[in-house]
PDB file of C-alpha atoms and ligand atoms in Angstrom:
ATOM      1  CA  MET A 161      -0.048  -0.047   0.091  1.00 63.00           C
ATOM      2  CA  LYS A 162       1.378   3.420  -0.864  1.00 79.00           C
ATOM      3  CA  LYS A 163       2.425   5.411   2.101  1.00 88.00           C
ATOM      4  CA  LYS A 164       0.543   8.658   2.751  1.00 92.00           C
ATOM      5  CA  TRP A 165       2.105  11.684   4.635  1.00 94.00           C
ATOM      6  CA  TYR A 166       0.138  10.758   7.711  1.00 93.00           C
ATOM      7  CA  ASP A 167       1.841   7.330   7.704  1.00 95.00           C
ATOM      8  CA  TYR A 168       5.013   9.189   9.039  1.00 95.00           C
ATOM      9  CA  LEU A 169       3.475  11.074  12.040  1.00 96.00           C
ATOM     10  CA  TRP A 170       5.371   8.553  14.300  1.00 95.00           C
ATOM     11  CA  ILE A 171       8.384  10.750  13.547  1.00 96.00           C
ATOM     12  CA  VAL A 172       6.512  13.562  15.137  1.00 96.00           C
ATOM     13  CA  THR A 173       5.776  11.455  18.367  1.00 96.00           C
ATOM     14  CA  LEU A 174       9.539  10.504  18.489  1.00 95.00           C
ATOM     15  CA  VAL A 175      10.736  14.047  18.036  1.00 96.00           C
ATOM     16  CA  TYR A 176       8.242  15.198  20.813  1.00 96.00           C
ATOM     17  CA  LEU A 177       9.569  12.692  23.287  1.00 95.00           C
ATOM     18  CA  VAL A 178      13.191  13.520  22.602  1.00 95.00           C
ATOM     19  CA  LEU A 179      12.558  17.407  22.817  1.00 95.00           C
ATOM     20  CA  GLY A 180      11.298  16.853  26.389  1.00 93.00           C
ATOM     21  CA  PHE A 181      14.930  15.906  27.274  1.00 92.00           C
ATOM     22  CA  PHE A 182      16.198  19.122  25.972  1.00 93.00           C
ATOM     23  CA  ASN A 183      13.549  21.736  26.871  1.00 91.00           C
ATOM     24  CA  ILE A 184      10.764  20.651  28.894  1.00 93.00           C
ATOM     25  CA  LEU A 185       8.432  23.739  27.499  1.00 92.00           C
ATOM     26  CA  PHE A 186       8.138  21.549  24.131  1.00 93.00           C
ATOM     27  CA  ALA A 187       5.798  19.342  26.320  1.00 94.00           C
ATOM     28  CA  TRP A 188       3.113  21.941  25.647  1.00 94.00           C
ATOM     29  CA  LEU A 189       2.935  20.743  22.014  1.00 95.00           C
ATOM     30  CA  GLY A 190       1.448  17.451  23.459  1.00 94.00           C
ATOM     31  CA  LEU A 191      -1.796  19.166  23.980  1.00 95.00           C
ATOM     32  CA  LEU A 192      -2.393  18.702  20.248  1.00 94.00           C
ATOM     33  CA  CYS A 193      -2.574  14.944  20.863  1.00 91.00           C
ATOM     34  CA  PHE A 194      -5.204  15.623  23.432  1.00 92.00           C
ATOM     35  CA  PHE A 195      -7.439  18.122  21.468  1.00 95.00           C
ATOM     36  CA  ILE A 196      -7.074  16.932  18.002  1.00 97.00           C
ATOM     37  CA  PRO A 197      -8.527  13.433  18.549  1.00 96.00           C
ATOM     38  CA  LEU A 198     -11.388  15.034  20.605  1.00 96.00           C
ATOM     39  CA  ILE A 199     -12.091  17.533  17.934  1.00 96.00           C
ATOM     40  CA  ILE A 200     -12.087  14.783  15.294  1.00 96.00           C
ATOM     41  CA  SER A 201     -14.540  12.627  17.013  1.00 96.00           C
ATOM     42  CA  VAL A 202     -16.844  15.411  18.244  1.00 95.00           C
ATOM     43  CA  ALA A 203     -16.833  17.062  14.832  1.00 95.00           C
ATOM     44  CA  THR A 204     -17.153  13.965  12.599  1.00 94.00           C
ATOM     45  CA  GLY A 205     -18.273  11.142  14.874  1.00 94.00           C
ATOM     46  CA  THR A 206     -15.220   9.024  13.844  1.00 95.00           C
ATOM     47  CA  LYS A 207     -12.043   7.665  15.373  1.00 96.00           C
ATOM     48  CA  GLY A 208     -10.204   9.428  12.559  1.00 96.00           C
ATOM     49  CA  TYR A 209      -7.410  10.327  14.770  1.00 96.00           C
ATOM     50  CA  CYS A 210      -6.640   6.612  15.818  1.00 96.00           C
ATOM     51  CA  ASN A 211      -7.396   5.246  12.455  1.00 96.00           C
ATOM     52  CA  ARG A 212      -5.206   7.558  10.551  1.00 94.00           C
ATOM     53  CA  TYR A 213      -3.189  10.146  12.375  1.00 95.00           C
ATOM     54  CA  CYS A 214      -1.831   8.916  15.623  1.00 96.00           C
ATOM     55  CA  GLY A 215       1.787   8.840  15.562  1.00 95.00           C
ATOM     56  CA  ARG A 216       1.961   6.926  18.932  1.00 96.00           C
ATOM     57  CA  GLY A 217       0.099   4.100  17.538  1.00 96.00           C
ATOM     58  CA  GLN A 218       2.234   4.058  14.568  1.00 96.00           C
ATOM     59  CA  LEU A 219       5.479   4.111  16.634  1.00 97.00           C
ATOM     60  CA  PHE A 220       4.328   1.043  18.659  1.00 97.00           C
ATOM     61  CA  GLY A 221       3.280  -0.688  15.444  1.00 96.00           C
ATOM     62  CA  LEU A 222       6.624   0.041  13.861  1.00 95.00           C
ATOM     63  CA  LEU A 223       8.803  -0.969  16.867  1.00 96.00           C
ATOM     64  CA  GLY A 224       6.735  -4.077  17.641  1.00 95.00           C
ATOM     65  CA  GLY A 225       5.974  -5.079  14.130  1.00 92.00           C
ATOM     66  CA  ARG A 226       8.805  -4.123  11.776  1.00 91.00           C
ATOM     67  CA  PHE A 227      11.467  -4.279  14.517  1.00 94.00           C
ATOM     68  CA  GLY A 228      10.018  -7.123  16.157  1.00 91.00           C
ATOM     69  CA  LEU A 229      10.170  -5.934  19.703  1.00 93.00           C
ATOM     70  CA  SER A 230       7.046  -7.824  20.652  1.00 94.00           C
ATOM     71  CA  ARG A 231       5.925 -11.162  21.717  1.00 94.00           C
ATOM     72  CA  LYS A 232       2.795 -10.695  19.736  1.00 94.00           C
ATOM     73  CA  ARG A 233       0.750 -12.504  22.151  1.00 95.00           C
ATOM     74  CA  ASP A 234      -2.905 -11.954  22.742  1.00 95.00           C
ATOM     75  CA  VAL A 235      -3.688  -9.499  25.524  1.00 96.00           C
ATOM     76  CA  PRO A 236      -5.303 -10.924  28.619  1.00 96.00           C
ATOM     77  CA  ASN A 237      -8.961 -10.794  28.646  1.00 95.00           C
ATOM     78  CA  TRP A 238      -9.133  -8.421  31.560  1.00 96.00           C
ATOM     79  CA  MET A 239      -7.266  -5.907  29.712  1.00 96.00           C
ATOM     80  CA  LYS A 240      -9.888  -5.597  27.027  1.00 94.00           C
ATOM     81  CA  SER A 241     -12.784  -5.773  29.343  1.00 96.00           C
ATOM     82  CA  LYS A 242     -14.891  -2.680  29.665  1.00 95.00           C
ATOM     83  CA  TRP A 243     -14.183  -2.286  33.491  1.00 96.00           C
ATOM     84  CA  PHE A 244     -10.561  -2.149  32.953  1.00 97.00           C
ATOM     85  CA  ARG A 245     -10.660   0.274  30.030  1.00 97.00           C
ATOM     86  CA  TYR A 246     -12.974   2.634  31.752  1.00 97.00           C
ATOM     87  CA  GLY A 247     -11.401   2.176  34.992  1.00 97.00           C
ATOM     88  CA  PHE A 248      -8.077   3.010  33.570  1.00 97.00           C
ATOM     89  CA  LEU A 249      -9.596   6.046  31.808  1.00 97.00           C
ATOM     90  CA  ILE A 250     -11.032   7.253  35.186  1.00 97.00           C
ATOM     91  CA  PHE A 251      -7.672   6.733  36.961  1.00 96.00           C
ATOM     92  CA  PHE A 252      -5.860   8.520  34.032  1.00 95.00           C
ATOM     93  CA  PHE A 253      -7.993  11.566  34.228  1.00 95.00           C
ATOM     94  CA  ALA A 254      -8.029  11.559  38.074  1.00 95.00           C
ATOM     95  CA  MET A 255      -4.187  11.748  37.796  1.00 95.00           C
ATOM     96  CA  PHE A 256      -4.347  14.250  35.149  1.00 95.00           C
ATOM     97  CA  PHE A 257      -6.550  16.659  37.364  1.00 96.00           C
ATOM     98  CA  GLN A 258      -4.337  16.143  40.205  1.00 94.00           C
ATOM     99  CA  MET A 259      -1.386  17.352  37.913  1.00 95.00           C
ATOM    100  CA  LEU A 260      -3.586  20.347  36.780  1.00 95.00           C
ATOM    101  CA  TRP A 261      -4.134  21.074  40.512  1.00 95.00           C
ATOM    102  CA  ASN A 262      -0.511  21.010  41.403  1.00 93.00           C
ATOM    103  CA  THR A 263       0.155  23.330  38.490  1.00 94.00           C
ATOM    104  CA  TYR A 264      -2.597  25.599  39.766  1.00 95.00           C
ATOM    105  CA  TRP A 265      -0.829  26.064  43.048  1.00 94.00           C
ATOM    106  CA  VAL A 266       2.476  26.974  41.356  1.00 91.00           C
ATOM    107  CA  PHE A 267       0.461  29.497  39.333  1.00 88.00           C
ATOM    108  CA  ALA A 268      -1.080  30.871  42.502  1.00 89.00           C
ATOM    109  CA  GLY A 269       2.280  31.289  43.872  1.00 87.00           C
ATOM    110  CA  ALA A 270       1.543  28.871  46.876  1.00 85.00           C
ATOM    111  CA  SER A 271       4.038  26.221  45.965  1.00 90.00           C
ATOM    112  CA  ASP A 272       7.435  26.244  44.239  1.00 91.00           C
ATOM    113  CA  LEU A 273       8.221  24.835  40.757  1.00 91.00           C
ATOM    114  CA  LYS A 274       9.293  21.144  40.999  1.00 91.00           C
ATOM    115  CA  GLN A 275      11.474  20.328  38.176  1.00 92.00           C
ATOM    116  CA  VAL A 276      10.878  16.648  38.057  1.00 91.00           C
ATOM    117  CA  VAL A 277       9.307  14.305  35.779  1.00 94.00           C
ATOM    118  CA  THR A 278       7.112  11.710  37.586  1.00 93.00           C
ATOM    119  CA  LEU A 279       7.089   8.343  36.006  1.00 93.00           C
ATOM    120  CA  LEU A 280       4.013   5.849  36.437  1.00 93.00           C
ATOM    121  CA  TRP A 281       2.690   8.354  38.882  1.00 92.00           C
ATOM    122  CA  THR A 282       5.222   7.319  41.373  1.00 88.00           C
ATOM    123  CA  PHE A 283       9.006   7.742  40.457  1.00 90.00           C
ATOM    124  CA  LYS A 284      10.186  11.305  40.628  1.00 87.00           C
ATOM    125  CA  LEU A 285      13.169  11.796  38.235  1.00 86.00           C
ATOM    126  CA  PRO A 286      15.124  14.998  38.373  1.00 88.00           C
ATOM    127  CA  TRP A 287      14.845  16.869  35.143  1.00 89.00           C
ATOM    128  CA  GLN A 288      16.257  20.239  35.817  1.00 86.00           C
ATOM    129  CA  TRP A 289      18.716  19.994  32.792  1.00 82.00           C
ATOM    130  CA  ALA A 290      15.740  20.516  30.552  1.00 87.00           C
ATOM    131  CA  TYR A 291      14.583  23.755  31.989  1.00 88.00           C
ATOM    132  CA  HIS A 292      16.568  26.969  31.525  1.00 85.00           C
ATOM    133  CA  GLY A 293      14.115  29.450  32.894  1.00 81.00           C
ATOM    134  CA  THR A 294      11.405  31.385  31.091  1.00 77.00           C
ATOM    135  CA  VAL A 295      10.112  34.915  31.028  1.00 80.00           C
ATOM    136  CA  LEU A 296       6.773  33.224  31.535  1.00 86.00           C
ATOM    137  CA  HIS A 297       5.328  32.223  34.767  1.00 88.00           C
ATOM    138  CA  ALA A 298       6.871  29.302  36.670  1.00 91.00           C
ATOM    139  CA  GLY A 299       3.345  27.647  36.328  1.00 91.00           C
ATOM    140  CA  VAL A 300       3.880  27.375  32.573  1.00 93.00           C
ATOM    141  CA  ALA A 301       7.047  25.195  33.313  1.00 93.00           C
ATOM    142  CA  GLN A 302       5.189  23.185  36.009  1.00 95.00           C
ATOM    143  CA  PHE A 303       2.500  22.315  33.516  1.00 95.00           C
ATOM    144  CA  ALA A 304       5.093  21.313  31.131  1.00 95.00           C
ATOM    145  CA  PHE A 305       6.820  18.960  33.494  1.00 95.00           C
ATOM    146  CA  GLY A 306       3.486  17.430  34.500  1.00 95.00           C
ATOM    147  CA  PHE A 307       2.364  16.996  30.896  1.00 96.00           C
ATOM    148  CA  TYR A 308       5.586  15.519  29.945  1.00 95.00           C
ATOM    149  CA  SER A 309       5.284  13.105  32.864  1.00 96.00           C
ATOM    150  CA  VAL A 310       1.816  12.098  31.438  1.00 96.00           C
ATOM    151  CA  MET A 311       3.270  11.491  27.958  1.00 96.00           C
ATOM    152  CA  LEU A 312       6.369   9.696  29.090  1.00 95.00           C
ATOM    153  CA  THR A 313       4.414   7.483  31.568  1.00 96.00           C
ATOM    154  CA  SER A 314       1.834   6.432  29.004  1.00 96.00           C
ATOM    155  CA  THR A 315       4.801   5.804  26.392  1.00 96.00           C
ATOM    156  CA  ILE A 316       6.353   3.491  28.815  1.00 96.00           C
ATOM    157  CA  LEU A 317       3.379   1.495  29.609  1.00 96.00           C
ATOM    158  CA  GLY A 318       2.636   1.250  26.041  1.00 96.00           C
ATOM    159  CA  LEU A 319       6.230  -0.110  25.466  1.00 97.00           C
ATOM    160  CA  ILE A 320       5.730  -2.695  28.280  1.00 97.00           C
ATOM    161  CA  THR A 321       2.568  -3.917  26.761  1.00 97.00           C
ATOM    162  CA  MET A 322       4.052  -3.744  23.312  1.00 97.00           C
ATOM    163  CA  LEU A 323       6.782  -6.066  24.320  1.00 96.00           C
ATOM    164  CA  LEU A 324       4.453  -8.543  26.142  1.00 97.00           C
ATOM    165  CA  PHE A 325       1.422  -8.614  23.905  1.00 96.00           C
ATOM    166  CA  LYS A 326       0.556  -7.281  20.453  1.00 96.00           C
ATOM    167  CA  PRO A 327       2.542  -4.338  19.332  1.00 96.00           C
ATOM    168  CA  ARG A 328      -0.235  -1.853  19.544  1.00 97.00           C
ATOM    169  CA  SER A 329      -1.767  -3.256  22.853  1.00 97.00           C
ATOM    170  CA  TRP A 330      -1.644   0.307  24.286  1.00 97.00           C
ATOM    171  CA  CYS A 331      -4.467   1.138  21.825  1.00 97.00           C
ATOM    172  CA  VAL A 332      -6.789  -1.436  23.817  1.00 97.00           C
ATOM    173  CA  TYR A 333      -6.557   0.656  26.858  1.00 97.00           C
ATOM    174  CA  CYS A 334      -5.456   4.088  25.667  1.00 97.00           C
ATOM    175  CA  PRO A 335      -7.516   6.718  27.387  1.00 96.00           C
ATOM    176  CA  MET A 336      -7.814   8.797  24.359  1.00 96.00           C
ATOM    177  CA  GLY A 337      -8.893   5.932  22.332  1.00 96.00           C
ATOM    178  CA  THR A 338     -11.428   4.959  24.949  1.00 97.00           C
ATOM    179  CA  THR A 339     -12.648   8.589  25.119  1.00 97.00           C
ATOM    180  CA  THR A 340     -13.044   9.072  21.578  1.00 97.00           C
ATOM    181  CA  GLN A 341     -14.806   5.703  21.108  1.00 97.00           C
ATOM    182  CA  LEU A 342     -17.173   6.690  23.848  1.00 97.00           C
ATOM    183  CA  ILE A 343     -17.803  10.106  22.252  1.00 97.00           C
ATOM    184  CA  CYS A 344     -18.495   8.259  18.919  1.00 97.00           C
ATOM    185  CA  LYS A 345     -20.991   5.948  20.594  1.00 95.00           C
ATOM    186  CA  ALA A 346     -22.726   8.864  22.364  1.00 95.00           C
ATOM    187  CA  LYS A 347     -22.972  10.721  19.083  1.00 93.00           C
ATOM    188  CA  HIS A 348     -24.298   7.721  17.309  1.00 92.00           C
ATOM    189  CA  ALA A 349     -26.896   6.920  19.959  1.00 90.00           C
ATOM    190  CA  GLY A 350     -27.807  10.614  19.865  1.00 86.00           C
ATOM    191  CA  ARG A 351     -28.604  10.315  16.010  1.00 79.00           C
ATOM    192  CA  GLY A 352     -30.993   7.553  16.892  1.00 69.00           C
ATOM    193  CA  ASN A 353     -28.770   4.954  15.346  1.00 55.00           C
ATOM    194  CA  ARG A 354     -29.382   6.073  11.819  1.00 53.00           C
ATOM    195  CA  THR A 355     -26.423   5.343   9.529  1.00 50.00           C
TER     196      THR A 355
ATOM    197  CA  MET B1122     -19.018 -18.089  -5.967  1.00 53.00           C
ATOM    198  CA  ALA B1123     -18.075 -21.135  -3.743  1.00 50.00           C
ATOM    199  CA  ASN B1124     -18.184 -24.150  -5.902  1.00 55.00           C
ATOM    200  CA  THR B1125     -15.928 -26.204  -3.269  1.00 56.00           C
ATOM    201  CA  THR B1126     -17.501 -28.164  -0.711  1.00 64.00           C
ATOM    202  CA  ARG B1127     -16.047 -25.928   2.080  1.00 72.00           C
ATOM    203  CA  ALA B1128     -17.449 -22.600   2.824  1.00 81.00           C
ATOM    204  CA  PRO B1129     -15.172 -19.633   2.237  1.00 89.00           C
ATOM    205  CA  ARG B1130     -13.364 -18.202   5.252  1.00 92.00           C
ATOM    206  CA  LYS B1131     -14.006 -14.828   6.239  1.00 93.00           C
ATOM    207  CA  ALA B1132     -12.935 -12.413   9.087  1.00 94.00           C
ATOM    208  CA  ALA B1133     -15.630 -11.955  11.837  1.00 95.00           C
ATOM    209  CA  VAL B1134     -15.147  -9.112  14.524  1.00 96.00           C
ATOM    210  CA  LEU B1135     -16.292  -9.569  18.017  1.00 96.00           C
ATOM    211  CA  GLN B1136     -17.781  -5.988  17.832  1.00 95.00           C
ATOM    212  CA  ASP B1137     -18.627  -5.814  21.572  1.00 95.00           C
ATOM    213  CA  GLN B1138     -14.833  -5.922  22.366  1.00 96.00           C
ATOM    214  CA  CYS B1139     -13.629  -4.046  19.425  1.00 97.00           C
ATOM    215  CA  VAL B1140     -11.850  -0.775  20.402  1.00 97.00           C
ATOM    216  CA  ALA B1141     -12.277   0.807  16.831  1.00 97.00           C
ATOM    217  CA  CYS B1142      -8.485   1.523  16.672  1.00 96.00           C
ATOM    218  CA  GLY B1143      -8.493   0.639  12.829  1.00 96.00           C
ATOM    219  CA  CYS B1144      -5.316  -1.312  12.889  1.00 96.00           C
ATOM    220  CA  CYS B1145      -7.154  -4.112  10.974  1.00 97.00           C
ATOM    221  CA  ALA B1146      -8.539  -1.729   8.321  1.00 96.00           C
ATOM    222  CA  LYS B1147      -4.928  -0.360   7.928  1.00 95.00           C
ATOM    223  CA  VAL B1148      -3.447  -3.813   6.874  1.00 95.00           C
ATOM    224  CA  CYS B1149      -6.290  -5.443   4.856  1.00 96.00           C
ATOM    225  CA  PRO B1150      -4.982  -5.597   1.340  1.00 96.00           C
ATOM    226  CA  LEU B1151      -8.586  -5.664  -0.040  1.00 96.00           C
ATOM    227  CA  HIS B1152      -9.807  -2.611   1.901  1.00 96.00           C
ATOM    228  CA  ALA B1153     -12.565  -4.837   3.271  1.00 96.00           C
ATOM    229  CA  ILE B1154     -12.796  -3.338   6.691  1.00 97.00           C
ATOM    230  CA  THR B1155     -14.481   0.054   7.600  1.00 96.00           C
ATOM    231  CA  ILE B1156     -14.708   1.459  11.202  1.00 96.00           C
ATOM    232  CA  TYR B1157     -18.597   1.820  11.794  1.00 96.00           C
ATOM    233  CA  HIS B1158     -18.832   5.439  13.090  1.00 95.00           C
ATOM    234  CA  GLY B1159     -15.797   5.098  15.290  1.00 95.00           C
ATOM    235  CA  ILE B1160     -17.421   2.353  17.273  1.00 97.00           C
ATOM    236  CA  TYR B1161     -16.385  -1.005  15.829  1.00 96.00           C
ATOM    237  CA  ALA B1162     -15.033  -2.713  12.720  1.00 97.00           C
ATOM    238  CA  THR B1163     -17.170  -4.143  10.141  1.00 96.00           C
ATOM    239  CA  VAL B1164     -16.048  -6.504   7.431  1.00 96.00           C
ATOM    240  CA  ASP B1165     -17.390  -6.546   3.953  1.00 95.00           C
ATOM    241  CA  THR B1166     -17.613 -10.217   3.492  1.00 93.00           C
ATOM    242  CA  ALA B1167     -17.951  -9.799  -0.285  1.00 94.00           C
ATOM    243  CA  LYS B1168     -14.458  -8.312  -0.406  1.00 95.00           C
ATOM    244  CA  CYS B1169     -12.812 -10.450   2.286  1.00 95.00           C
ATOM    245  CA  VAL B1170     -10.703 -13.287   1.196  1.00 95.00           C
ATOM    246  CA  GLY B1171      -9.989 -14.641   4.695  1.00 93.00           C
ATOM    247  CA  CYS B1172      -6.286 -14.089   4.624  1.00 95.00           C
ATOM    248  CA  GLY B1173      -6.040 -13.372   8.323  1.00 95.00           C
ATOM    249  CA  LYS B1174      -3.822 -10.315   8.252  1.00 95.00           C
ATOM    250  CA  CYS B1175      -6.329  -8.357  10.208  1.00 96.00           C
ATOM    251  CA  ALA B1176      -6.660 -10.853  12.849  1.00 96.00           C
ATOM    252  CA  LYS B1177      -2.874 -10.922  13.326  1.00 95.00           C
ATOM    253  CA  GLU B1178      -2.759  -7.316  13.536  1.00 95.00           C
ATOM    254  CA  CYS B1179      -5.742  -6.646  15.910  1.00 97.00           C
ATOM    255  CA  PRO B1180      -4.258  -5.633  19.282  1.00 97.00           C
ATOM    256  CA  ALA B1181      -7.309  -6.635  21.140  1.00 96.00           C
ATOM    257  CA  SER B1182      -7.378 -10.020  19.107  1.00 96.00           C
ATOM    258  CA  VAL B1183     -11.120  -9.843  18.547  1.00 96.00           C
ATOM    259  CA  ILE B1184     -11.030 -10.924  14.897  1.00 96.00           C
ATOM    260  CA  GLU B1185     -11.632 -14.640  14.182  1.00 95.00           C
ATOM    261  CA  ILE B1186     -11.328 -16.036  10.687  1.00 94.00           C
ATOM    262  CA  ARG B1187     -14.118 -18.612  10.365  1.00 92.00           C
ATOM    263  CA  GLU B1188     -16.102 -20.368   7.718  1.00 88.00           C
ATOM    264  CA  ALA B1189     -18.776 -18.026   6.661  1.00 77.00           C
ATOM    265  CA  THR B1190     -22.227 -19.259   6.983  1.00 69.00           C
ATOM    266  CA  VAL B1191     -23.948 -17.497   4.133  1.00 57.00           C
TER     267      VAL B1191
HETATM  268  S1  SF4 C 974      -5.818   4.312  20.847  1.00 77.47           S
HETATM  269 FE1  SF4 C 974      -4.494   5.868  21.563  1.00 77.47          FE
HETATM  270  S2  SF4 C 974      -2.430   5.242  20.849  1.00 77.47           S
HETATM  271 FE2  SF4 C 974      -3.982   3.958  19.721  1.00 77.47          FE
HETATM  272  S3  SF4 C 974      -4.193   5.005  17.979  1.00 77.47           S
HETATM  273 FE3  SF4 C 974      -5.898   5.833  19.357  1.00 77.47          FE
HETATM  274  S4  SF4 C 974      -5.055   7.655  20.283  1.00 77.47           S
HETATM  275 FE4  SF4 C 974      -3.326   6.459  19.411  1.00 77.47          FE
HETATM  276  S1  SF4 C 975      -9.162 -11.672   6.464  1.00 77.47           S
HETATM  277 FE1  SF4 C 975      -7.739 -10.601   5.087  1.00 77.47          FE
HETATM  278  S2  SF4 C 975      -9.096  -9.879   3.405  1.00 77.47           S
HETATM  279 FE2  SF4 C 975     -10.407 -10.499   5.029  1.00 77.47          FE
HETATM  280  S3  SF4 C 975     -10.768  -8.575   6.323  1.00 77.47           S
HETATM  281 FE3  SF4 C 975      -8.936  -9.536   7.095  1.00 77.47          FE
HETATM  282  S4  SF4 C 975      -7.329  -8.623   6.191  1.00 77.47           S
HETATM  283 FE4  SF4 C 975      -9.042  -8.224   4.866  1.00 77.47          FE
HETATM  284  S1  SF4 C 976      -7.920  -4.096  15.019  1.00 77.47           S
HETATM  285 FE1  SF4 C 976      -9.275  -5.136  16.317  1.00 77.47          FE
HETATM  286  S2  SF4 C 976      -9.854  -3.631  17.942  1.00 77.47           S
HETATM  287 FE2  SF4 C 976      -8.936  -2.480  16.178  1.00 77.47          FE
HETATM  288  S3  SF4 C 976     -10.605  -1.839  14.973  1.00 77.47           S
HETATM  289 FE3  SF4 C 976      -9.864  -3.793  14.215  1.00 77.47          FE
HETATM  290  S4  SF4 C 976     -11.089  -5.455  15.114  1.00 77.47           S
HETATM  291 FE4  SF4 C 976     -11.361  -3.525  16.345  1.00 77.47          FE
END
């Protein structure tokens, strides 16, 4: 099949992850992979982002498929169950809001900027080398550290399940994938199931 | 179409467990799969040749290749 420009978006994902090691403020760009899928699903009622443009899915597909870094086993049944997928979605967004909350306190001047990247919501890695000060408020940087933590954490989870199961097994429980599917379901039900 | 004794093999999606990621549609050489309104994958059995590429690719492993009962 002939490759289209959007089949190379995995490069964007890779560049994004690398940039976070040099200047944390690039993390803000990651908001695009939050809003684009949502906008596409709300506007068109499809998972067009997953189906076509998602660089992260492509990256896992490439590493696990072409480069063979995957056992290519079936995911366990619990992982594709609704309670796990929705449960993980809720957990993910709870953690996300906690991150926003911490950012808010830095914006409010009530806490200091913490130059750490938190992996798997637990491990705090010093990351001060990627921050060189900014003319903007410290809260701007705090959000960048928090958001990059979310992106790196989900990448690591995705890489782990890529190794253990099918290359793109992250897509089974990816919060954005689950959210956009729910939006599509709601939209479709709202239209009275007409095709 | 089927003048053999065996029924042709076709892909069948367990739609309730499908996450609509579209990996299957991407690999299908015959473009037989579409994602129905972002909810689940549907197979055009007229186009499907039962090659099994989609089932191999599906991250949730919810595609079965089975003899179609037409
Ligand atoms: S499920 Fe997540 S990782 Fe997979 S294609 Fe969709 S947005 Fe990308
Ligand atoms: S079995 Fe082969 S032809 Fe049929 S839908 Fe899957 S990939 Fe396409
Ligand atoms: S690859 Fe599997 S989970 Fe993804 S859309 Fe196709 S059938 Fe559904």
